[in-house]
Amino acid sequence: MSTATSAFPLATPGAGRLRRLSTFLWRHSRLFTLLLLLPPLLWLGIVYLGSLLALLAHSFFRLDSFTGQIVYEFTLATWYELLSQPANLDIIRRTAGMAAAVTLACGLIGFPIAYYAARFSTPRGKALFYLGVMLPLWSSYLVRVYAWKLILAKEGVISWAAERTGTSWLLDALLSLPVVGGPSLSISYIGMFLVFTYIWLPYMILPTQAALERVPPSLLEAAADCGARPRQTFRYVVLPLAFPGIVAGSIFTFSLTLGDYIIPYIIGTSKLFLGQAVYIHQGTAGNVPLAAAFSVVPIVIMAVYLAVARRLGAFDAL
Amino acid sequence: MEGAVTVGVAAPSPSIRGRRAAMAEPAVRFLGVHRHFGEVRAVDGVDLEIAPGEFFSMLGPSGSGKTTCLRLIAGFEEPDAGEIHLLGRPMRGVPPYERRVNTVFQDYALFPHMNVLDNVGFGLRVKRVPRAERIRKAEAALALVKLAGLEDRRPAQLSGGQRQRVALARALVNEPEVLLLDEPLGALDLKLRQEMQSELKGLQRELGITFVYVTHDQEEALGMSDRVAVFNRGRIEQIGTPPEIYEHPRTAFVAGFVGISNIVDAEAAVRFTGERRPFSLRPERILLDPPAGAVDIETRGRITDIQYHGASTRLRLVLSDGLELVVERPNTEGTDGALAPGREIRLGWRRDAMRPLRETGR
Amino acid sequence: MRSERAGLGLRIAAAGGLLYLHLPIAFILLYAFTTEDKSYQFPPPGLTLKWFAVAWNRQDIWDALWLSVEVALVATALAILLGTLAAAALWRARFFGRDAITLLIVLPIALPGIITGIALRSTFGLLDIPFSFWTIVTGHATFCIVVVYNNAIARLRRTSPSLLEAAMDLGADGFQTFRWVLLPNLATALLAGGMLAFALSFDEVIVTTFTAGQQTTLPIWMLSELVRPRQRPVTNVVAVFVIAVTFLPILLAYRLTRGTESMHGTGK
């Protein structure tokens, strides 16, 4: 092979090492994919997944209550402690109850917004709506919690408004309710519920709106054409199609409420929530095994929740 | 077309022409090439040779493997088995950027973030051609495809036909040995398509570059090509010049895919040929009310359907033994009302209009 | 359907919901000007600008701010690198375990932040790694990767594969294709992802409480002020500032990706 071969190809004279490396990687595309994937995989695999496994492992160790040291032997004692003490079970029940209530409220408040944005607004209005939901979603979590501390305070806006409108009796009645009430809104389950709902609401609106956007208008016309009244169209066409989006949103609202400890810490009673329990056990008490066991609980709850959501088709709406 | 420009742009230099003549090597050669995607045998044992300077079309329905063959030549795919040679050189392991072939993509694949001039000059830029020369060559290539003056436009600001020309200029400016065109006219409307067909053919003749042209449009393939390969299910059914393909289809698939054909199966064929072998009979070869001596075979049929097509009229007839035939009748003397569904009519054809087909038992 | 008019009830519900989302921010702003610094009295007894001056002269706020900015910058840079690599690898490749890797990328924001926090915390403890600037960055980068990844892969999915083939066809090797074709097409998506990652990191408090030790980022500073208030209006001034700092990158990110890909699907 002489002149013909050397004359033909490679009009681009092999520009050195980079090109040769490029060709090598092109010939070994799987290796190339692996090389690309390696840094993020190492980071997430070692730093994150490794930590999660370490956490899980910790829940099978125990704290020696005399020495205050962690005993690194396999034991179910910590899990037994978690699941046998009524106080701990109360924490789990309380948190799950709050998460469910918040999810329900987010669905009820979020749906009209999502529906309005998806069906009725102009392109310009849609962009404004989108930003109107995006900004709270991405802007400072802490600042927004703080805003509610101002609003809910005994001397704050709500009390003032109640006084001005002569509805203080209603507020007092609310606060004197057993369990959910308290000395002021900022120290009660009602207040906590309001703040949770407020903070996670955008997470419900966006997937719901996305699901609603995907319902083609012709479908509604077809339903009307078949004789369905608006209410029936909504009940039998729109709602079933939007449902996966709502479920997707509920994954966020439920999971985020389960794991949050800042809101119960700042606004709420002395009764602990899951996140707080984790925080306190690992911090002041130094009982990392129990904290680890506590933190596995929301993971398990969410795993079950996700399995159900998957069956309901929520992942297509994400 | 301005002669000076074309020489400067993409016409092969005399030395290349000379070398080409000296080498008997085909521009493209497939040797038992297979390419499978999972269970799908996209290319299932293809052998072919394309001569330098040839306008070669790959014709077939979608999914027949023609585009995969093109991608194999370009180097976007590697064969699972078999070899591909370009000008005698095996291409296994040679990446696309080391092959002297260029592609005009079906969706044009113009770089949206570059203007027309930068798009066309891209190939030269990555080969580190100095800026001034790059611009000169890119402008010449744009003039070649009649797009001078649009250098600063973005692809989004161009019409479909203009994009198509940019894609063509972008490929040609690199002076490829082989130009690959993947259904380049598919997205254009009929008028523009016909215009581009003759322009492409003219360009190819002028530049002397080997064109490998993928299309599912048989008219395009027949009208432009020196030779056509008809693809079906990952294999080549037949390779030949357009008249060979049309007039001497070797298989029922080719007869049916290229133009319209009456395919008479082996049973029915005996009556006409005396042979138990299927044959193809083109509708325009069948004469209605043939004058004495004009045909070798005569029979009678009843008209079941008539479609008026402007230049011709297409009739469906059923013979006494139940055989159905389609007849194409040129409207040379205007339409006569005599043809109507239900009417009995005499028809006939010459013996050589019947083209025996290979049994395709696949 | 555009011609259809929304019912009054629906319009009120939608407007009310949006008001609920935005009104609280207005109170933050208002309280930054109040003359009352012992309680959250409403309406404020008087208005003043002095808290801005007070905040300006507080060294502890400046220290917290710089730490937050530094952490956010480094975490964002890491996230852009790792997120882009992951998107590039997973874009077109199909292999066993691909879904598992996607899940792994999304997990740090899918699971409550407290789990990421305590997991890192217990690992640092286990390995005797002292808390430092880098322990904070580690936590932040982990949950920022997905933000960049989501933006990058959304853009890649809209990029025709034939664009890259065209580049190679024209003689560009892999690196040239990346430099001249892929990167320019990705740039705005990466910038948007980076902006969001910055906003996310700058604001993060839950994971940070577990990985900061004695260090104080701006959100941690705010948290401690919330629990044990000293000069309440100063906290409000900082809150207003934080809102401004996070709003800008979010608006920019929105502009950069407008109409092309969404920023949602990314929880905290």
Short mmCIF file of N, CA and C in Angstrom, two decimals, chain A residues 64-117:
data_model
loop_
_atom_site.label_atom_id
_atom_site.label_comp_id
_atom_site.label_asym_id
_atom_site.label_seq_id
_atom_site.Cartn_x
_atom_site.Cartn_y
_atom_site.Cartn_z
N ASP A 64 -23.67 3.64 74.34
CA ASP A 64 -23.54 3.14 75.71
C ASP A 64 -23.96 4.27 76.65
N SER A 65 -25.05 4.06 77.38
CA SER A 65 -25.63 5.17 78.12
C SER A 65 -24.75 5.59 79.31
N PHE A 66 -23.81 4.72 79.73
CA PHE A 66 -22.96 5.12 80.85
C PHE A 66 -21.78 5.94 80.37
N THR A 67 -21.10 5.42 79.35
CA THR A 67 -19.90 6.11 78.89
C THR A 67 -20.22 7.21 77.88
N GLY A 68 -21.41 7.15 77.24
CA GLY A 68 -21.73 8.13 76.20
C GLY A 68 -20.99 7.87 74.92
N GLN A 69 -20.37 6.69 74.81
CA GLN A 69 -19.64 6.34 73.59
C GLN A 69 -20.51 5.45 72.70
N ILE A 70 -20.24 5.53 71.39
CA ILE A 70 -20.96 4.65 70.47
C ILE A 70 -20.28 3.29 70.45
N VAL A 71 -21.08 2.26 70.60
CA VAL A 71 -20.54 0.89 70.57
C VAL A 71 -20.73 0.37 69.15
N TYR A 72 -19.59 0.13 68.49
CA TYR A 72 -19.65 -0.28 67.08
C TYR A 72 -19.81 -1.78 66.93
N GLU A 73 -20.93 -2.31 67.38
CA GLU A 73 -21.25 -3.73 67.18
C GLU A 73 -22.66 -3.78 66.63
N PHE A 74 -22.90 -4.80 65.82
CA PHE A 74 -24.25 -4.93 65.28
C PHE A 74 -25.24 -5.21 66.40
N THR A 75 -26.28 -4.42 66.44
CA THR A 75 -27.31 -4.63 67.44
C THR A 75 -28.62 -4.04 66.96
N LEU A 76 -29.70 -4.58 67.42
CA LEU A 76 -31.01 -4.03 67.09
C LEU A 76 -31.55 -3.18 68.24
N ALA A 77 -30.68 -2.95 69.22
CA ALA A 77 -31.12 -2.25 70.42
C ALA A 77 -31.64 -0.86 70.11
N THR A 78 -30.94 -0.18 69.20
CA THR A 78 -31.36 1.19 68.86
C THR A 78 -32.73 1.19 68.20
N TRP A 79 -32.91 0.26 67.28
CA TRP A 79 -34.21 0.17 66.62
C TRP A 79 -35.30 -0.19 67.62
N TYR A 80 -34.93 -1.05 68.56
CA TYR A 80 -35.90 -1.41 69.59
C TYR A 80 -36.28 -0.18 70.40
N GLU A 81 -35.26 0.61 70.73
CA GLU A 81 -35.50 1.83 71.50
C GLU A 81 -36.43 2.77 70.73
N LEU A 82 -36.16 2.87 69.45
CA LEU A 82 -36.97 3.79 68.62
C LEU A 82 -38.43 3.35 68.59
N LEU A 83 -38.62 2.06 68.36
CA LEU A 83 -39.98 1.58 68.09
C LEU A 83 -40.75 1.18 69.34
N SER A 84 -40.04 1.08 70.47
CA SER A 84 -40.75 0.63 71.67
C SER A 84 -41.23 1.80 72.52
N GLN A 85 -40.59 2.96 72.37
CA GLN A 85 -40.99 4.07 73.23
C GLN A 85 -42.15 4.84 72.60
N PRO A 86 -43.24 4.96 73.33
CA PRO A 86 -44.42 5.64 72.79
C PRO A 86 -44.10 7.07 72.35
N ALA A 87 -43.20 7.73 73.06
CA ALA A 87 -42.87 9.12 72.71
C ALA A 87 -42.32 9.18 71.28
N ASN A 88 -41.46 8.22 70.96
CA ASN A 88 -40.87 8.19 69.61
C ASN A 88 -41.93 7.92 68.55
N LEU A 89 -42.80 6.95 68.87
CA LEU A 89 -43.87 6.66 67.90
C LEU A 89 -44.78 7.86 67.72
N ASP A 90 -44.97 8.61 68.82
CA ASP A 90 -45.78 9.82 68.72
C ASP A 90 -45.15 10.81 67.75
N ILE A 91 -43.83 10.92 67.83
CA ILE A 91 -43.13 11.85 66.95
C ILE A 91 -43.40 11.47 65.50
N ILE A 92 -43.26 10.18 65.21
CA ILE A 92 -43.47 9.73 63.84
C ILE A 92 -44.90 10.00 63.40
N ARG A 93 -45.84 9.67 64.26
CA ARG A 93 -47.25 9.85 63.91
C ARG A 93 -47.57 11.33 63.71
N ARG A 94 -47.06 12.16 64.60
CA ARG A 94 -47.31 13.60 64.54
C ARG A 94 -46.79 14.15 63.22
N THR A 95 -45.56 13.75 62.86
CA THR A 95 -44.94 14.29 61.66
C THR A 95 -45.70 13.82 60.42
N ALA A 96 -46.02 12.53 60.40
CA ALA A 96 -46.73 12.01 59.22
C ALA A 96 -48.09 12.67 59.09
N GLY A 97 -48.77 12.90 60.24
CA GLY A 97 -50.07 13.55 60.21
C GLY A 97 -49.96 14.96 59.64
N MET A 98 -48.94 15.70 60.10
CA MET A 98 -48.73 17.05 59.61
C MET A 98 -48.45 17.02 58.11
N ALA A 99 -47.60 16.07 57.69
CA ALA A 99 -47.24 15.99 56.27
C ALA A 99 -48.49 15.73 55.43
N ALA A 100 -49.35 14.87 55.92
CA ALA A 100 -50.57 14.56 55.17
C ALA A 100 -51.47 15.79 55.08
N ALA A 101 -51.63 16.49 56.23
CA ALA A 101 -52.49 17.67 56.25
C ALA A 101 -51.94 18.74 55.30
N VAL A 102 -50.62 18.94 55.36
CA VAL A 102 -50.00 19.96 54.53
C VAL A 102 -50.16 19.60 53.04
N THR A 103 -49.97 18.32 52.73
CA THR A 103 -50.10 17.88 51.34
C THR A 103 -51.51 18.14 50.82
N LEU A 104 -52.48 17.81 51.67
CA LEU A 104 -53.87 18.02 51.28
C LEU A 104 -54.15 19.50 51.02
N ALA A 105 -53.68 20.33 51.94
CA ALA A 105 -53.92 21.78 51.81
C ALA A 105 -53.23 22.32 50.56
N CYS A 106 -52.00 21.86 50.32
CA CYS A 106 -51.27 22.33 49.13
C CYS A 106 -52.04 21.96 47.87
N GLY A 107 -52.60 20.75 47.86
CA GLY A 107 -53.37 20.33 46.70
C GLY A 107 -54.59 21.22 46.49
N LEU A 108 -55.27 21.54 47.59
CA LEU A 108 -56.49 22.33 47.48
C LEU A 108 -56.20 23.77 47.07
N ILE A 109 -55.15 24.34 47.63
CA ILE A 109 -54.84 25.74 47.29
C ILE A 109 -54.13 25.81 45.95
N GLY A 110 -53.27 24.81 45.68
CA GLY A 110 -52.45 24.87 44.47
C GLY A 110 -53.23 24.61 43.19
N PHE A 111 -54.24 23.76 43.28
CA PHE A 111 -54.93 23.38 42.04
C PHE A 111 -55.58 24.55 41.30
N PRO A 112 -56.32 25.41 42.00
CA PRO A 112 -56.91 26.54 41.26
C PRO A 112 -55.86 27.39 40.56
N ILE A 113 -54.73 27.61 41.24
CA ILE A 113 -53.67 28.43 40.64
C ILE A 113 -53.15 27.73 39.38
N ALA A 114 -52.84 26.46 39.52
CA ALA A 114 -52.30 25.71 38.39
C ALA A 114 -53.32 25.67 37.24
N TYR A 115 -54.57 25.46 37.61
CA TYR A 115 -55.62 25.35 36.59
C TYR A 115 -55.78 26.68 35.86
N TYR A 116 -55.80 27.74 36.63
CA TYR A 116 -55.95 29.06 36.02
C TYR A 116 -54.78 29.34 35.09
N ALA A 117 -53.57 29.05 35.56
CA ALA A 117 -52.37 29.34 34.77
C ALA A 117 -52.35 28.51 33.49
#
